[in-house]
């Protein structure tokens, strides 16, 4: 079985759920929301199963019925949208510019998840408030599985104290051009599996760009700018599979990593590019005799288990002091593909 198939099968159960979310035929009841600065107009085509409260341009919907699609447009510099309930929902961003005053711009608290569609040809913007009134961990929050698709754009700016996009379960990128900038925590924080099949991501954060338990990248493009010290462009606590797509990571922080994988890492196809300039961090350990220096390196790919390369290309340029290209705690197996690593930063003293 090839590596890409292994990754897909590992996520089969929740991917089936996400596929159901994305099916247009599933969502036949439309609720339209048009923001107009200090207010918003609602057109409810879903009937009594959808109720809502409104304070200015802050709207909170509750749905007890299946198959509801929310089409959102307009702009507000003090508005937000919250959707609650058990049934999965579909949210279409059809040209919306929404900045919240004290909470996430979009909070989808539906148990069975959300399909977020970026309407073709539209540019959408979500900005959270500088403070949160709820215990929510992301400017764009989904309590259940989140599938993002479409052919539009989404710019997510973070002013608050949390992540850019957060789901405690799974996130699946099917399409769209998504950028996240500014979060003091992770750009994307996923409590379960992160999967990317298509579209593009442009990410920067004060912590990790992507943080997930498992990562499967099958297509699309990911651009990461990682500036802080001791963070990771892609942090995967468990196993990670790259079956296609393009990953470009710029790492400038000392002891930071382009990819940090806590389990096994398999690269089947795809193009991975790393430009690293962070230095080694030398920590003096004084609680032993004799004292010693414990180095923490800036590394392109760090794998805590086995790294298997079946194909694709890995290109790294490292100009930082004592920089590492690839670090593997387990076995490194290469059956095909290309590795090109240039390190010019010199050795540490």
Short mmCIF file of C-alpha atoms in Angstrom, two decimals:
data_model
loop_
_atom_site.label_atom_id
_atom_site.label_comp_id
_atom_site.label_asym_id
_atom_site.label_seq_id
_atom_site.Cartn_x
_atom_site.Cartn_y
_atom_site.Cartn_z
CA UNK A 1 0.00 0.00 0.00
CA UNK A 2 1.46 3.39 -0.90
CA UNK A 3 1.96 6.11 1.66
CA UNK A 4 -0.79 8.37 0.40
CA UNK A 5 -3.37 5.59 0.64
CA UNK A 6 -2.21 4.81 4.16
CA UNK A 7 -2.82 8.41 5.18
CA UNK A 8 -6.26 8.54 3.59
CA UNK A 9 -7.40 5.30 5.18
CA UNK A 10 -6.22 6.47 8.58
CA UNK A 11 -8.65 9.35 8.32
CA UNK A 12 -11.51 7.50 6.61
CA UNK A 13 -14.09 7.70 9.41
CA UNK A 14 -14.06 11.45 9.85
CA UNK A 15 -13.41 12.19 6.17
CA UNK A 16 -16.70 10.46 5.37
CA UNK A 17 -18.37 12.83 7.80
CA UNK A 18 -16.68 15.84 6.19
CA UNK A 19 -17.70 14.65 2.72
CA UNK A 20 -21.32 14.55 3.87
CA UNK A 21 -20.97 18.12 5.15
CA UNK A 22 -19.72 19.28 1.77
CA UNK A 23 -22.57 17.76 -0.28
CA UNK A 24 -24.79 20.54 -1.63
CA UNK A 25 -27.83 18.27 -1.78
CA UNK A 26 -27.72 17.86 2.00
CA UNK A 27 -28.44 21.54 2.66
CA UNK A 28 -31.79 22.64 1.26
CA UNK A 29 -32.94 25.21 3.84
CA UNK A 30 -31.35 28.63 3.35
CA UNK A 31 -30.90 31.38 5.91
CA UNK A 32 -29.47 34.62 4.46
CA UNK A 33 -27.57 37.08 6.63
CA UNK A 34 -26.63 40.49 5.21
CA UNK A 35 -24.47 42.66 7.46
CA UNK A 36 -24.73 46.45 7.12
CA UNK A 37 -22.22 47.98 9.54
CA UNK A 38 -24.17 48.41 12.83
CA UNK A 39 -26.97 45.99 11.98
CA UNK A 40 -27.85 42.96 9.87
CA UNK A 41 -30.86 41.65 7.96
CA UNK A 42 -31.94 38.02 8.28
CA UNK A 43 -34.09 36.10 5.79
CA UNK A 44 -35.09 32.77 7.33
CA UNK A 45 -36.03 30.12 4.78
CA UNK A 46 -35.56 27.26 7.26
CA UNK A 47 -38.76 27.81 9.25
CA UNK A 48 -39.34 27.56 12.97
CA UNK A 49 -36.47 25.12 13.45
CA UNK A 50 -34.06 28.05 13.30
CA UNK A 51 -34.28 30.82 15.88
CA UNK A 52 -31.95 33.71 16.57
CA UNK A 53 -31.20 36.66 18.79
CA UNK A 54 -29.70 39.92 17.59
CA UNK A 55 -27.97 42.84 19.25
CA UNK A 56 -26.90 45.33 16.63
CA UNK A 57 -24.67 43.35 14.25
CA UNK A 58 -24.06 40.48 16.69
CA UNK A 59 -26.23 37.49 15.73
CA UNK A 60 -26.64 34.14 17.48
CA UNK A 61 -28.56 31.36 15.70
CA UNK A 62 -29.80 28.07 17.10
CA UNK A 63 -30.91 25.26 14.81
CA UNK A 64 -32.75 22.05 15.64
CA UNK A 65 -33.27 20.97 12.02
CA UNK A 66 -31.00 19.27 9.50
CA UNK A 67 -29.78 20.72 6.23
CA UNK A 68 -29.50 24.44 7.01
CA UNK A 69 -27.27 26.63 4.83
CA UNK A 70 -26.31 30.10 6.04
CA UNK A 71 -25.35 32.53 3.25
CA UNK A 72 -23.43 35.46 4.72
CA UNK A 73 -22.59 38.76 3.01
CA UNK A 74 -22.02 42.44 3.78
CA UNK A 75 -19.70 44.15 6.24
CA UNK A 76 -19.55 45.29 9.83
CA UNK A 77 -16.75 46.62 12.02
CA UNK A 78 -18.61 45.51 15.16
CA UNK A 79 -20.39 42.32 14.17
CA UNK A 80 -20.22 38.58 14.77
CA UNK A 81 -22.04 35.37 13.85
CA UNK A 82 -22.63 32.40 16.15
CA UNK A 83 -24.43 29.20 15.12
CA UNK A 84 -25.36 26.59 17.72
CA UNK A 85 -27.11 23.23 17.72
CA UNK A 86 -26.52 19.54 17.11
CA UNK A 87 -27.09 19.23 13.31
CA UNK A 88 -24.26 19.91 10.90
CA UNK A 89 -24.55 23.18 9.03
CA UNK A 90 -23.20 24.81 5.90
CA UNK A 91 -21.89 28.38 5.97
CA UNK A 92 -21.30 30.18 2.66
CA UNK A 93 -19.15 33.30 2.87
CA UNK A 94 -20.38 35.29 -0.13
CA UNK A 95 -18.37 38.48 0.16
CA UNK A 96 -18.32 39.32 3.87
CA UNK A 97 -16.01 41.58 5.89
CA UNK A 98 -16.71 41.02 9.56
CA UNK A 99 -14.80 42.38 12.55
CA UNK A 100 -16.01 41.45 16.03
CA UNK A 101 -15.74 43.71 19.05
CA UNK A 102 -15.18 41.14 21.82
CA UNK A 103 -15.36 37.58 20.49
CA UNK A 104 -14.72 35.36 17.44
CA UNK A 105 -16.05 36.75 14.20
CA UNK A 106 -17.47 33.30 13.35
CA UNK A 107 -18.31 30.78 16.07
CA UNK A 108 -19.86 27.51 14.87
CA UNK A 109 -20.85 25.53 17.96
CA UNK A 110 -22.60 22.67 16.18
CA UNK A 111 -21.93 19.18 17.47
CA UNK A 112 -21.86 17.53 14.04
CA UNK A 113 -19.66 20.08 12.35
CA UNK A 114 -19.63 22.69 9.63
CA UNK A 115 -18.92 22.96 5.92
CA UNK A 116 -17.47 26.43 5.31
CA UNK A 117 -17.65 27.41 1.64
CA UNK A 118 -15.82 30.40 0.19
CA UNK A 119 -18.07 31.45 -2.68
CA UNK A 120 -16.44 31.57 -6.10
CA UNK A 121 -14.85 34.90 -6.94
CA UNK A 122 -15.37 36.43 -3.48
CA UNK A 123 -12.92 37.86 -1.00
CA UNK A 124 -13.91 37.41 2.63
CA UNK A 125 -12.39 38.75 5.84
CA UNK A 126 -12.90 37.71 9.47
CA UNK A 127 -11.33 39.62 12.36
CA UNK A 128 -11.87 38.73 16.00
CA UNK A 129 -12.17 41.15 18.90
CA UNK A 130 -9.23 42.00 21.16
CA UNK A 131 -10.93 40.26 24.12
CA UNK A 132 -13.23 37.23 24.38
CA UNK A 133 -16.35 36.98 26.51
CA UNK A 134 -16.59 33.19 26.06
CA UNK A 135 -14.08 30.40 26.64
CA UNK A 136 -13.49 30.03 22.88
CA UNK A 137 -10.00 29.30 21.59
CA UNK A 138 -10.05 30.68 18.05
CA UNK A 139 -11.03 33.69 15.96
CA UNK A 140 -12.74 31.18 13.64
CA UNK A 141 -14.06 28.44 15.88
CA UNK A 142 -15.80 25.16 15.14
CA UNK A 143 -16.73 22.79 17.96
CA UNK A 144 -17.17 19.91 15.51
CA UNK A 145 -15.38 18.85 12.30
CA UNK A 146 -14.68 21.77 9.97
CA UNK A 147 -14.42 21.36 6.18
CA UNK A 148 -13.28 24.44 4.21
CA UNK A 149 -13.81 24.56 0.44
CA UNK A 150 -14.83 26.66 -2.53
CA UNK A 151 -12.87 28.89 -4.89
CA UNK A 152 -12.98 32.16 -2.99
CA UNK A 153 -10.60 33.76 -0.54
CA UNK A 154 -10.58 34.16 3.23
CA UNK A 155 -8.32 36.54 5.18
CA UNK A 156 -8.32 35.91 8.91
CA UNK A 157 -6.75 38.61 11.09
CA UNK A 158 -6.31 37.98 14.80
CA UNK A 159 -6.38 40.73 17.41
CA UNK A 160 -7.40 38.54 20.36
CA UNK A 161 -5.40 36.22 22.63
CA UNK A 162 -6.15 32.91 20.94
CA UNK A 163 -5.54 30.80 17.81
CA UNK A 164 -6.50 31.79 14.28
CA UNK A 165 -8.63 28.74 13.38
CA UNK A 166 -9.50 26.22 16.06
CA UNK A 167 -11.36 22.92 16.17
CA UNK A 168 -11.04 20.37 18.99
CA UNK A 169 -11.81 17.62 16.46
CA UNK A 170 -10.76 17.74 12.76
CA UNK A 171 -10.12 20.24 9.98
CA UNK A 172 -10.20 19.39 6.27
CA UNK A 173 -9.08 21.91 3.61
CA UNK A 174 -10.72 21.09 0.27
CA UNK A 175 -10.21 24.39 -1.53
CA UNK A 176 -10.09 28.15 -1.29
CA UNK A 177 -7.27 30.57 -0.57
CA UNK A 178 -6.95 31.04 3.18
CA UNK A 179 -4.51 33.31 5.00
CA UNK A 180 -4.05 33.67 8.76
CA UNK A 181 -1.84 36.28 10.36
CA UNK A 182 -1.19 37.66 13.82
CA UNK A 183 -2.38 35.09 16.36
CA UNK A 184 -0.37 34.93 19.60
CA UNK A 185 -1.03 31.19 19.58
CA UNK A 186 -1.26 28.84 16.57
CA UNK A 187 -2.52 29.89 13.14
CA UNK A 188 -4.40 26.56 12.88
CA UNK A 189 -4.92 24.47 16.00
CA UNK A 190 -6.57 21.09 15.43
CA UNK A 191 -7.34 18.73 18.30
CA UNK A 192 -7.61 15.72 15.98
CA UNK A 193 -6.65 15.29 12.31
CA UNK A 194 -5.65 18.02 9.87
CA UNK A 195 -6.09 17.05 6.20
CA UNK A 196 -5.38 19.14 3.12
CA UNK A 197 -6.40 18.07 -0.38
CA UNK A 198 -6.56 21.32 -2.36
CA UNK A 199 -6.50 25.09 -2.09
CA UNK A 200 -3.83 27.24 -0.48
CA UNK A 201 -2.82 28.30 3.01
CA UNK A 202 -0.63 31.27 3.91
CA UNK A 203 0.15 31.22 7.63
CA UNK A 204 2.12 33.15 10.22
CA UNK A 205 1.77 33.16 14.00
CA UNK A 206 3.56 33.83 17.25
CA UNK A 207 3.44 30.09 17.93
CA UNK A 208 3.10 27.12 15.55
CA UNK A 209 1.57 27.64 12.10
CA UNK A 210 -0.22 24.26 12.15
CA UNK A 211 -0.60 22.20 15.32
CA UNK A 212 -2.49 18.89 15.08
CA UNK A 213 -2.47 15.35 16.45
CA UNK A 214 -2.23 13.84 12.95
CA UNK A 215 -1.46 15.48 9.60
CA UNK A 216 -2.27 14.28 6.06
CA UNK A 217 -1.29 16.57 3.16
CA UNK A 218 -2.39 15.24 -0.22
CA UNK A 219 -2.45 18.39 -2.37
CA UNK A 220 -2.70 22.15 -2.46
CA UNK A 221 -0.03 24.58 -1.28
CA UNK A 222 1.08 25.71 2.17
CA UNK A 223 3.20 28.83 2.72
CA UNK A 224 4.51 29.33 6.27
CA UNK A 225 6.49 32.20 7.74
CA UNK A 226 7.83 31.24 11.17
CA UNK A 227 9.71 34.02 12.95
CA UNK A 228 9.60 33.33 16.74
CA UNK A 229 12.06 31.18 18.67
CA UNK A 230 11.31 27.58 19.65
CA UNK A 231 8.21 27.05 17.50
CA UNK A 232 7.33 24.75 14.59
CA UNK A 233 5.95 25.47 11.14
CA UNK A 234 3.98 22.22 11.20
CA UNK A 235 3.73 20.51 14.57
CA UNK A 236 2.31 16.98 14.46
CA UNK A 237 2.04 15.13 17.75
CA UNK A 238 1.45 11.75 16.07
CA UNK A 239 1.95 10.42 12.54
CA UNK A 240 2.20 12.59 9.43
CA UNK A 241 1.88 11.74 5.74
CA UNK A 242 2.77 13.96 2.78
CA UNK A 243 1.18 12.49 -0.35
CA UNK A 244 1.35 15.53 -2.61
CA UNK A 245 1.15 19.28 -2.78
CA UNK A 246 3.72 21.99 -2.10
CA UNK A 247 4.99 22.99 1.35
CA UNK A 248 7.19 26.07 1.62
CA UNK A 249 8.46 27.01 5.08
CA UNK A 250 10.59 29.98 6.11
CA UNK A 251 12.05 29.58 9.62
CA UNK A 252 13.92 32.45 11.28
CA UNK A 253 13.73 31.62 14.98
CA UNK A 254 16.52 30.01 17.00
CA UNK A 255 15.84 26.29 17.83
CA UNK A 256 12.68 26.38 15.70
CA UNK A 257 11.67 23.68 13.22
CA UNK A 258 10.09 23.58 9.79
CA UNK A 259 8.29 20.29 10.51
CA UNK A 260 8.27 18.65 13.92
CA UNK A 261 6.73 15.17 13.92
CA UNK A 262 6.20 13.29 17.17
CA UNK A 263 5.39 10.00 15.41
CA UNK A 264 6.36 8.56 12.03
CA UNK A 265 6.67 10.75 8.94
CA UNK A 266 6.08 9.38 5.43
CA UNK A 267 6.71 11.40 2.26
CA UNK A 268 5.30 9.84 -0.89
CA UNK A 269 4.99 12.77 -3.31
CA UNK A 270 5.02 16.54 -3.19
CA UNK A 271 7.59 19.33 -3.07
CA UNK A 272 8.92 20.45 0.31
CA UNK A 273 11.06 23.59 0.49
CA UNK A 274 12.72 25.04 3.60
CA UNK A 275 14.63 28.30 4.05
CA UNK A 276 16.09 28.37 7.56
CA UNK A 277 18.18 31.00 9.32
CA UNK A 278 17.66 30.28 13.02
CA UNK A 279 20.65 29.49 15.23
CA UNK A 280 21.34 26.72 17.72
CA UNK A 281 20.36 27.48 21.34
CA UNK A 282 22.97 26.44 23.89
CA UNK A 283 21.55 25.84 27.34
CA UNK A 284 23.90 25.18 30.25
CA UNK A 285 22.56 22.41 32.50
CA UNK A 286 23.69 22.95 36.09
CA UNK A 287 21.75 20.28 37.99
CA UNK A 288 24.31 17.58 37.28
CA UNK A 289 28.00 17.01 37.89
CA UNK A 290 29.76 18.08 35.83
CA UNK A 291 27.71 20.83 34.21
CA UNK A 292 27.15 20.47 30.46
CA UNK A 293 25.72 22.32 27.48
CA UNK A 294 22.47 21.00 25.98
CA UNK A 295 22.10 22.24 22.37
CA UNK A 296 18.69 22.80 20.77
CA UNK A 297 18.99 23.08 17.00
CA UNK A 298 17.04 24.92 14.35
CA UNK A 299 16.00 22.02 12.09
CA UNK A 300 14.22 21.63 8.77
CA UNK A 301 12.56 18.27 9.52
CA UNK A 302 12.64 16.71 12.98
CA UNK A 303 11.10 13.24 13.38
CA UNK A 304 10.80 11.46 16.72
CA UNK A 305 10.17 8.06 15.10
CA UNK A 306 10.80 6.73 11.57
CA UNK A 307 11.07 8.77 8.39
CA UNK A 308 10.21 7.03 5.12
CA UNK A 309 10.69 8.76 1.76
CA UNK A 310 8.99 7.09 -1.22
CA UNK A 311 9.18 10.04 -3.61
CA UNK A 312 8.84 13.78 -3.93
CA UNK A 313 11.52 16.37 -3.33
CA UNK A 314 13.00 18.00 -0.24
CA UNK A 315 15.08 21.14 -0.75
CA UNK A 316 16.65 22.96 2.21
CA UNK A 317 18.89 25.97 2.60
CA UNK A 318 20.12 26.61 6.15
CA UNK A 319 22.22 29.69 6.99
CA UNK A 320 21.83 29.56 10.77
CA UNK A 321 24.58 28.69 13.23
CA UNK A 322 24.93 24.91 13.63
CA UNK A 323 21.77 24.34 11.61
CA UNK A 324 20.36 20.87 11.00
CA UNK A 325 18.62 19.75 7.83
CA UNK A 326 16.95 16.47 8.83
CA UNK A 327 16.98 14.88 12.30
CA UNK A 328 15.50 11.40 12.82
CA UNK A 329 15.37 9.52 16.13
CA UNK A 330 14.30 6.26 14.46
CA UNK A 331 15.13 4.84 11.02
CA UNK A 332 15.47 6.86 7.82
CA UNK A 333 14.43 4.86 4.74
CA UNK A 334 14.61 6.36 1.25
CA UNK A 335 13.30 4.39 -1.72
CA UNK A 336 12.89 7.22 -4.22
CA UNK A 337 12.71 10.98 -4.44
CA UNK A 338 15.23 13.80 -3.98
CA UNK A 339 16.94 15.43 -0.99
CA UNK A 340 19.03 18.57 -1.45
CA UNK A 341 20.36 20.19 1.75
CA UNK A 342 22.81 23.10 1.92
CA UNK A 343 23.97 24.29 5.37
CA UNK A 344 26.34 27.27 5.46
CA UNK A 345 25.98 28.68 8.96
CA UNK A 346 29.03 27.00 10.44
CA UNK A 347 29.53 25.04 13.65
CA UNK A 348 28.84 26.35 17.13
CA UNK A 349 31.77 27.11 19.43
#
